[in-house]
Amino acid sequence: MSLFSGKAVSLWGIGMHVPERILTNQELEQMVDTSNEWILERTGIRERHIVAPEKQTSDLAVEAGRIALERAGLAPEELDMVIVATNSPDTIFPCTAAKVQGKLGAKKAGAFDVQSGCTGCVYALTVAVSGIAAGVWRHVLVIGAEALSRLINWQDRNTCVLFGDGAGACVLGPRREGDGRFIAASLRADGTKHDLISLPAGGSERPASKETLEEGAHFVHMKGNEVFKFVNRELPPFLQSFCESSGVEPGHVDWWIFHQANWRIMDGILRRFGVSPERAVVNLDRYGNTSAASVFLALCEALDDGRIRKGQKMVINSFGAGMTYGAILLEV
Ligand code: COA
């Protein structure tokens, strides 16, 4: 079963924030043995934004959160919960969400982080919708925020060309007159593949030591091609069965909001479904893979520029470290 039951929940407001500094493929050519052509052809990425040295993930999250709250017409004090999906928290603890709650002045809200790879945003949205639908919370702020550039080895061409920094935020609340609603969600994982994307050191398994520093074990490690194969194998049948159990044909979905990791992955899925590439919202060319922020940035831009119109349905889906994956069917 993937359909939400209980109180209907809708998207009240959305916002995003990316740092000013843009890092182009041409600049990366000066840093590692790569080329603009290789990056563009293999991924679709042209440039990405990089967080300023004095800013943290929580700062990006707060900026996006403020915009989403303003657009939702909600004061921070009216929030019941702040959830931040991130893989680059300011610190292992306290959670980034608590800092965001404090900076926003969301005095009556609880706060927690969701750390589930790039799928964290889909997991966080699902938890938020479920909490409101069940009547536990009324207003929830869900933020996907990353300063992943801090955890990347800028000498490793396998990873440094892919990721970017940024934050996207959604305010959720009970459905109001004229609103759409969150219709269904499905969350999956294959934990036997936990070694495909990882940050091996700095946790309790391998605490920081001289050795871990020398090995560069505090940076993101990724078996890129194995991730690519896993996603191409697992995602299409998962999305097909998600659509079936949610009562919608893939061909009748108005918009596909994919995790912005690689255009070849998005294109491959759309081809298998016989869906036009124009049905996908794509902005990875300008932001790269912003991990747990990525689908929120795509959704925000497409709502802001009027591509997505009231009453349209979209499948928001993501995959990432774990390996985790998941999808949400939303009508705006
Ligand atoms: N520039 C130039 N060459 C590069 C390179 C770079 N930045 N990175 C890797 N290469 C090289 C490899 O060393 C390899 O060379 P070889 O054939 O001499 O061994 C060659 O390019 C092909 O590597 P491969 O890993 O097979 O390429 P690919 O087609 O799988 O593309 C990715 C690599 C990373 C773009 C692709 O696998 C991918 O997008 N995977 C998913 C990653 C992802 O989404 N991660 C985040 C999940 S949330």
Short mmCIF file of C-alpha atoms and ligand atoms in Angstrom, two decimals:
data_model
loop_
_atom_site.label_atom_id
_atom_site.label_comp_id
_atom_site.label_asym_id
_atom_site.label_seq_id
_atom_site.Cartn_x
_atom_site.Cartn_y
_atom_site.Cartn_z
CA MET A 1 0.00 0.00 0.00
CA SER A 2 1.40 3.37 -0.86
CA LEU A 3 -1.64 5.68 -0.59
CA PHE A 4 -1.74 8.22 2.25
CA SER A 5 -4.82 8.01 4.44
CA GLY A 6 -6.07 10.26 7.24
CA LYS A 7 -6.15 14.03 6.90
CA ALA A 8 -5.28 15.31 3.39
CA VAL A 9 -1.94 17.16 3.37
CA SER A 10 -0.73 19.76 0.87
CA LEU A 11 2.32 21.79 -0.05
CA TRP A 12 1.77 25.26 1.38
CA GLY A 13 5.00 26.90 0.25
CA ILE A 14 8.40 26.15 -1.23
CA GLY A 15 11.72 28.00 -1.28
CA MET A 16 15.34 27.47 -2.26
CA HIS A 17 18.74 28.98 -1.74
CA VAL A 18 22.06 28.31 -3.47
CA PRO A 19 25.40 29.91 -2.61
CA GLU A 20 26.70 32.62 -4.95
CA ARG A 21 29.99 31.00 -5.94
CA ILE A 22 29.70 29.01 -9.18
CA LEU A 23 32.31 26.37 -10.05
CA THR A 24 32.36 25.53 -13.77
CA ASN A 25 33.54 22.40 -15.55
CA GLN A 26 36.30 24.54 -17.10
CA GLU A 27 37.62 25.37 -13.62
CA LEU A 28 37.56 21.67 -12.73
CA GLU A 29 39.73 20.98 -15.80
CA GLN A 30 42.44 23.01 -14.01
CA MET A 31 42.06 20.96 -10.81
CA VAL A 32 41.84 17.29 -11.93
CA ASP A 33 42.39 15.20 -15.06
CA THR A 34 38.94 15.75 -16.59
CA SER A 35 37.25 17.70 -19.39
CA ASN A 36 34.11 19.74 -19.83
CA GLU A 37 33.11 17.33 -22.63
CA TRP A 38 33.47 14.23 -20.42
CA ILE A 39 31.45 15.72 -17.55
CA LEU A 40 28.73 17.08 -19.83
CA GLU A 41 28.42 13.90 -21.90
CA ARG A 42 28.51 11.45 -18.95
CA THR A 43 26.37 13.44 -16.51
CA GLY A 44 24.76 16.56 -18.05
CA ILE A 45 26.41 18.87 -15.47
CA ARG A 46 27.92 22.23 -16.57
CA GLU A 47 28.42 23.98 -13.24
CA ARG A 48 27.60 23.77 -9.54
CA HIS A 49 27.39 26.19 -6.59
CA ILE A 50 29.85 26.05 -3.71
CA VAL A 51 29.15 27.24 -0.18
CA ALA A 52 31.18 30.23 1.11
CA PRO A 53 33.87 29.38 3.69
CA GLU A 54 32.05 31.16 6.54
CA LYS A 55 28.66 29.46 5.88
CA GLN A 56 27.38 26.03 6.95
CA THR A 57 24.62 23.64 5.84
CA SER A 58 22.35 25.15 8.52
CA ASP A 59 22.80 28.64 7.01
CA LEU A 60 21.69 27.44 3.57
CA ALA A 61 18.77 25.61 5.19
CA VAL A 62 17.64 28.70 7.10
CA GLU A 63 17.67 30.86 3.95
CA ALA A 64 15.53 28.34 2.04
CA GLY A 65 13.27 27.79 5.07
CA ARG A 66 12.55 31.52 5.48
CA ILE A 67 11.45 31.81 1.85
CA ALA A 68 9.19 28.74 2.10
CA LEU A 69 7.59 30.06 5.31
CA GLU A 70 6.97 33.49 3.80
CA ARG A 71 5.35 31.96 0.72
CA ALA A 72 3.23 29.67 2.89
CA GLY A 73 2.10 32.71 4.89
CA LEU A 74 3.19 31.00 8.11
CA ALA A 75 5.14 32.40 11.06
CA PRO A 76 8.02 30.25 12.43
CA GLU A 77 6.17 30.03 15.78
CA GLU A 78 3.35 28.16 14.03
CA LEU A 79 5.61 25.24 13.08
CA ASP A 80 5.26 21.95 14.98
CA MET A 81 8.32 20.24 13.50
CA VAL A 82 11.47 21.09 11.55
CA ILE A 83 13.03 18.20 9.62
CA VAL A 84 16.32 18.58 7.78
CA ALA A 85 17.42 15.94 5.30
CA THR A 86 21.18 16.17 4.89
CA ASN A 87 24.32 14.12 4.38
CA SER A 88 26.58 17.01 5.28
CA PRO A 89 25.26 18.08 8.70
CA ASP A 90 27.15 20.91 10.43
CA THR A 91 28.16 18.33 13.08
CA ILE A 92 27.30 14.68 13.78
CA PHE A 93 25.37 16.07 16.72
CA PRO A 94 23.51 18.20 17.57
CA CYS A 95 21.30 17.70 14.55
CA THR A 96 21.30 20.45 11.94
CA ALA A 97 17.51 20.74 12.25
CA ALA A 98 17.87 21.93 15.88
CA LYS A 99 20.19 24.75 14.78
CA VAL A 100 17.76 25.66 12.00
CA GLN A 101 14.83 25.62 14.45
CA GLY A 102 16.78 27.95 16.74
CA LYS A 103 17.89 30.32 13.98
CA LEU A 104 14.36 30.54 12.57
CA GLY A 105 12.81 31.11 16.00
CA ALA A 106 10.40 28.18 15.56
CA LYS A 107 9.87 28.16 19.31
CA LYS A 108 7.11 25.54 19.48
CA ALA A 109 8.67 23.08 17.04
CA GLY A 110 10.63 19.88 17.53
CA ALA A 111 13.60 19.17 15.29
CA PHE A 112 15.37 16.18 13.80
CA ASP A 113 17.60 15.25 10.88
CA VAL A 114 16.98 12.54 8.33
CA GLN A 115 20.16 11.01 7.02
CA SER A 116 19.30 8.59 4.25
CA GLY A 117 21.55 9.51 1.35
CA CYS A 118 20.14 11.67 -1.41
CA THR A 119 16.74 10.02 -0.80
CA GLY A 120 16.62 11.77 2.58
CA CYS A 121 14.31 14.47 1.21
CA VAL A 122 11.74 11.91 0.02
CA TYR A 123 11.95 10.08 3.37
CA ALA A 124 11.56 13.38 5.27
CA LEU A 125 8.57 14.47 3.19
CA THR A 126 6.90 11.09 3.74
CA VAL A 127 7.38 11.30 7.51
CA ALA A 128 6.08 14.88 7.54
CA VAL A 129 2.98 14.05 5.49
CA SER A 130 2.28 10.99 7.68
CA GLY A 131 2.59 13.04 10.89
CA ILE A 132 0.18 15.69 9.66
CA ALA A 133 -2.23 13.13 8.17
CA ALA A 134 -2.33 11.32 11.54
CA GLY A 135 -2.98 14.57 13.42
CA VAL A 136 0.29 14.54 15.40
CA TRP A 137 1.52 17.77 13.76
CA ARG A 138 -0.21 20.58 11.89
CA HIS A 139 2.59 22.50 10.16
CA VAL A 140 5.96 20.97 9.25
CA LEU A 141 8.99 22.52 7.59
CA VAL A 142 10.98 19.97 5.55
CA ILE A 143 14.36 21.08 4.28
CA GLY A 144 16.91 19.31 2.09
CA ALA A 145 20.27 21.05 2.59
CA GLU A 146 23.86 20.22 1.69
CA ALA A 147 27.34 21.68 1.94
CA LEU A 148 28.77 18.48 0.43
CA SER A 149 31.69 20.38 -1.10
CA ARG A 150 33.22 20.25 2.40
CA LEU A 151 33.26 16.43 2.32
CA ILE A 152 34.58 15.98 -1.21
CA ASN A 153 38.16 15.15 -2.11
CA TRP A 154 38.88 17.83 -4.71
CA GLN A 155 41.64 15.63 -6.14
CA ASP A 156 39.29 12.71 -6.85
CA ARG A 157 37.81 13.11 -10.32
CA ASN A 158 35.35 10.26 -9.68
CA THR A 159 33.40 12.39 -7.20
CA CYS A 160 34.44 16.05 -7.35
CA VAL A 161 32.81 16.73 -10.72
CA LEU A 162 29.39 15.53 -9.56
CA PHE A 163 28.26 17.34 -6.43
CA GLY A 164 27.09 20.85 -5.56
CA ASP A 165 25.77 22.79 -2.55
CA GLY A 166 22.31 24.24 -1.93
CA ALA A 167 19.05 23.96 0.00
CA GLY A 168 15.36 23.59 -0.78
CA ALA A 169 12.51 23.84 1.71
CA CYS A 170 8.83 22.85 1.77
CA VAL A 171 6.15 23.92 4.24
CA LEU A 172 3.44 21.28 4.62
CA GLY A 173 0.06 21.64 6.24
CA PRO A 174 -3.52 20.33 6.15
CA ARG A 175 -5.16 20.74 2.77
CA ARG A 176 -6.88 24.09 2.26
CA GLU A 177 -9.58 25.09 -0.24
CA GLY A 178 -8.18 24.82 -3.79
CA ASP A 179 -4.97 23.00 -2.76
CA GLY A 180 -3.70 19.75 -4.19
CA ARG A 181 -2.43 16.99 -1.90
CA PHE A 182 0.20 14.37 -1.27
CA ILE A 183 -1.34 11.19 -2.70
CA ALA A 184 1.11 8.33 -2.15
CA ALA A 185 4.65 7.43 -1.11
CA SER A 186 6.92 4.40 -1.17
CA LEU A 187 10.32 4.07 0.51
CA ARG A 188 12.82 1.30 -0.15
CA ALA A 189 16.39 0.31 0.65
CA ASP A 190 18.95 -2.36 -0.18
CA GLY A 191 21.37 -2.21 2.73
CA THR A 192 23.52 -4.99 1.29
CA LYS A 193 24.84 -2.26 -1.02
CA HIS A 194 25.90 0.08 1.78
CA ASP A 195 29.46 0.22 0.47
CA LEU A 196 28.58 1.82 -2.89
CA ILE A 197 28.51 5.39 -1.52
CA SER A 198 30.02 6.16 1.87
CA LEU A 199 31.98 8.49 4.08
CA PRO A 200 34.02 5.82 5.84
CA ALA A 201 35.66 7.66 8.75
CA GLY A 202 34.67 10.11 11.47
CA GLY A 203 31.90 7.93 12.88
CA SER A 204 32.06 5.34 15.65
CA GLU A 205 33.21 2.55 13.29
CA ARG A 206 36.37 4.43 12.33
CA PRO A 207 36.90 7.45 14.59
CA ALA A 208 39.20 10.18 13.29
CA SER A 209 42.86 9.20 13.55
CA LYS A 210 46.15 10.03 11.88
CA GLU A 211 45.63 6.98 9.63
CA THR A 212 42.12 7.93 8.53
CA LEU A 213 43.33 11.44 7.73
CA GLU A 214 46.25 10.11 5.69
CA GLU A 215 43.92 7.75 3.80
CA GLY A 216 41.45 10.52 3.02
CA ALA A 217 38.74 8.38 4.65
CA HIS A 218 36.82 11.52 5.71
CA PHE A 219 35.87 12.21 2.11
CA VAL A 220 32.96 10.85 0.07
CA HIS A 221 33.85 7.49 -1.54
CA MET A 222 31.75 6.19 -4.40
CA LYS A 223 31.70 3.25 -6.79
CA GLY A 224 30.08 5.38 -9.48
CA ASN A 225 29.58 2.80 -12.17
CA GLU A 226 28.08 0.28 -9.71
CA VAL A 227 25.68 2.97 -8.46
CA PHE A 228 24.76 3.69 -12.07
CA LYS A 229 24.01 0.01 -12.75
CA PHE A 230 22.09 -0.47 -9.48
CA VAL A 231 19.84 2.52 -10.19
CA ASN A 232 19.19 1.55 -13.80
CA ARG A 233 18.24 -1.96 -12.66
CA GLU A 234 16.10 -1.11 -9.60
CA LEU A 235 14.44 2.23 -10.30
CA PRO A 236 12.36 1.55 -13.43
CA PRO A 237 10.45 -1.49 -12.02
CA PHE A 238 10.10 0.27 -8.65
CA LEU A 239 8.62 3.39 -10.26
CA GLN A 240 6.36 1.27 -12.47
CA SER A 241 4.93 -0.60 -9.48
CA PHE A 242 4.72 2.64 -7.45
CA CYS A 243 2.61 4.22 -10.19
CA GLU A 244 0.39 1.11 -10.38
CA SER A 245 -0.22 1.02 -6.62
CA SER A 246 -0.89 4.78 -6.62
CA GLY A 247 -3.48 4.47 -9.38
CA VAL A 248 -1.65 6.43 -12.06
CA GLU A 249 -0.09 5.42 -15.41
CA PRO A 250 3.52 6.60 -15.90
CA GLY A 251 2.37 8.14 -19.19
CA HIS A 252 -0.30 10.18 -17.41
CA VAL A 253 2.03 11.76 -14.84
CA ASP A 254 2.33 15.47 -15.69
CA TRP A 255 5.87 15.94 -14.33
CA TRP A 256 8.79 13.75 -13.30
CA ILE A 257 10.96 15.31 -10.61
CA PHE A 258 13.99 13.01 -10.62
CA HIS A 259 16.97 13.16 -8.32
CA GLN A 260 19.35 15.40 -10.26
CA ALA A 261 22.32 13.02 -10.35
CA ASN A 262 22.78 12.13 -14.00
CA TRP A 263 20.75 13.01 -17.09
CA ARG A 264 21.47 9.57 -18.60
CA ILE A 265 19.64 7.92 -15.68
CA MET A 266 16.58 10.17 -16.04
CA ASP A 267 16.52 9.78 -19.84
CA GLY A 268 16.83 5.98 -19.60
CA ILE A 269 13.83 5.72 -17.26
CA LEU A 270 11.67 8.03 -19.38
CA ARG A 271 12.52 6.04 -22.52
CA ARG A 272 11.51 2.78 -20.83
CA PHE A 273 8.17 4.36 -19.93
CA GLY A 274 7.77 5.89 -23.41
CA VAL A 275 7.49 9.34 -21.79
CA SER A 276 8.78 12.51 -23.49
CA PRO A 277 11.91 14.06 -21.94
CA GLU A 278 9.95 17.32 -21.75
CA ARG A 279 7.97 15.80 -18.87
CA ALA A 280 11.08 15.86 -16.67
CA VAL A 281 12.21 18.87 -14.67
CA VAL A 282 15.97 19.11 -15.16
CA ASN A 283 18.32 21.63 -13.56
CA LEU A 284 21.39 19.50 -12.83
CA ASP A 285 23.25 21.34 -15.59
CA ARG A 286 23.34 24.42 -13.28
CA TYR A 287 23.53 22.84 -9.83
CA GLY A 288 25.07 19.36 -10.18
CA ASN A 289 23.97 16.72 -7.69
CA THR A 290 22.89 18.61 -4.57
CA SER A 291 22.06 15.32 -2.82
CA ALA A 292 19.16 15.68 -0.36
CA ALA A 293 18.35 19.16 -1.73
CA SER A 294 18.14 18.17 -5.39
CA VAL A 295 14.45 17.36 -5.96
CA PHE A 296 13.39 20.39 -3.89
CA LEU A 297 15.48 22.70 -6.10
CA ALA A 298 13.92 21.18 -9.22
CA LEU A 299 10.38 21.38 -7.84
CA CYS A 300 10.87 24.96 -6.62
CA GLU A 301 12.20 26.24 -9.94
CA ALA A 302 9.45 24.56 -11.96
CA LEU A 303 6.72 25.96 -9.69
CA ASP A 304 8.30 29.42 -9.69
CA ASP A 305 8.59 29.70 -13.46
CA GLY A 306 5.03 28.43 -13.98
CA ARG A 307 5.96 25.17 -15.74
CA ILE A 308 4.08 23.20 -13.10
CA ARG A 309 0.49 24.43 -12.86
CA LYS A 310 -2.19 24.00 -10.22
CA GLY A 311 -3.92 20.62 -10.41
CA GLN A 312 -0.98 18.83 -12.07
CA LYS A 313 0.43 15.57 -10.70
CA MET A 314 4.08 14.72 -10.33
CA VAL A 315 6.27 11.83 -9.21
CA ILE A 316 9.15 13.03 -7.05
CA ASN A 317 11.79 10.31 -6.77
CA SER A 318 15.32 9.87 -5.56
CA PHE A 319 18.07 7.35 -4.80
CA GLY A 320 21.28 7.47 -2.82
CA ALA A 321 23.68 6.07 -0.23
CA GLY A 322 22.35 3.08 1.63
CA MET A 323 21.37 2.24 -1.06
CA THR A 324 18.01 3.92 -0.49
CA TYR A 325 15.36 4.97 -2.95
CA GLY A 326 11.82 6.24 -2.85
CA ALA A 327 9.01 8.11 -4.57
CA ILE A 328 6.13 10.44 -3.77
CA LEU A 329 3.06 11.24 -5.86
CA LEU A 330 2.03 14.86 -5.34
CA GLU A 331 -0.72 17.00 -6.79
CA VAL A 332 -0.05 20.73 -6.38
N1 COA B 1 36.81 12.83 -16.04
C1 COA B 1 37.33 12.06 -16.98
N2 COA B 1 37.32 10.71 -16.91
C2 COA B 1 36.76 10.14 -15.83
C3 COA B 1 36.22 10.91 -14.80
C4 COA B 1 36.26 12.31 -14.92
N3 COA B 1 35.75 13.13 -14.00
N4 COA B 1 35.72 10.07 -13.85
C5 COA B 1 35.95 8.83 -14.28
N5 COA B 1 36.59 8.86 -15.47
C6 COA B 1 37.05 7.75 -16.29
C7 COA B 1 37.21 6.46 -15.52
O1 COA B 1 38.46 6.43 -14.87
C8 COA B 1 37.11 5.42 -16.62
O2 COA B 1 38.34 5.35 -17.29
P1 COA B 1 38.90 3.93 -17.84
O3 COA B 1 37.87 3.47 -18.83
O4 COA B 1 40.21 4.32 -18.43
O5 COA B 1 38.98 3.06 -16.62
C9 COA B 1 36.10 6.04 -17.59
O6 COA B 1 36.05 7.45 -17.28
C10 COA B 1 34.71 5.45 -17.49
O7 COA B 1 34.39 5.35 -16.10
P2 COA B 1 33.01 4.80 -15.61
O8 COA B 1 32.98 4.91 -14.12
O9 COA B 1 32.74 3.46 -16.21
O10 COA B 1 32.01 5.87 -16.28
P3 COA B 1 30.43 5.91 -16.26
O11 COA B 1 29.90 5.93 -17.63
O12 COA B 1 29.86 4.94 -15.29
O13 COA B 1 30.18 7.39 -15.67
C11 COA B 1 29.54 8.37 -13.58
C12 COA B 1 30.65 7.72 -14.38
C13 COA B 1 30.03 8.60 -12.16
C14 COA B 1 29.21 9.69 -14.24
C15 COA B 1 28.29 7.44 -13.58
O14 COA B 1 28.68 6.13 -13.27
C16 COA B 1 27.24 7.89 -12.62
O15 COA B 1 26.63 8.93 -12.78
N6 COA B 1 26.99 7.06 -11.60
C17 COA B 1 26.01 7.38 -10.60
C18 COA B 1 26.67 8.22 -9.56
C19 COA B 1 25.68 8.91 -8.69
O16 COA B 1 24.63 9.29 -9.12
N7 COA B 1 26.07 9.08 -7.44
C20 COA B 1 25.31 9.77 -6.50
C21 COA B 1 24.17 8.94 -6.07
S1 COA B 1 23.20 9.85 -4.99
#
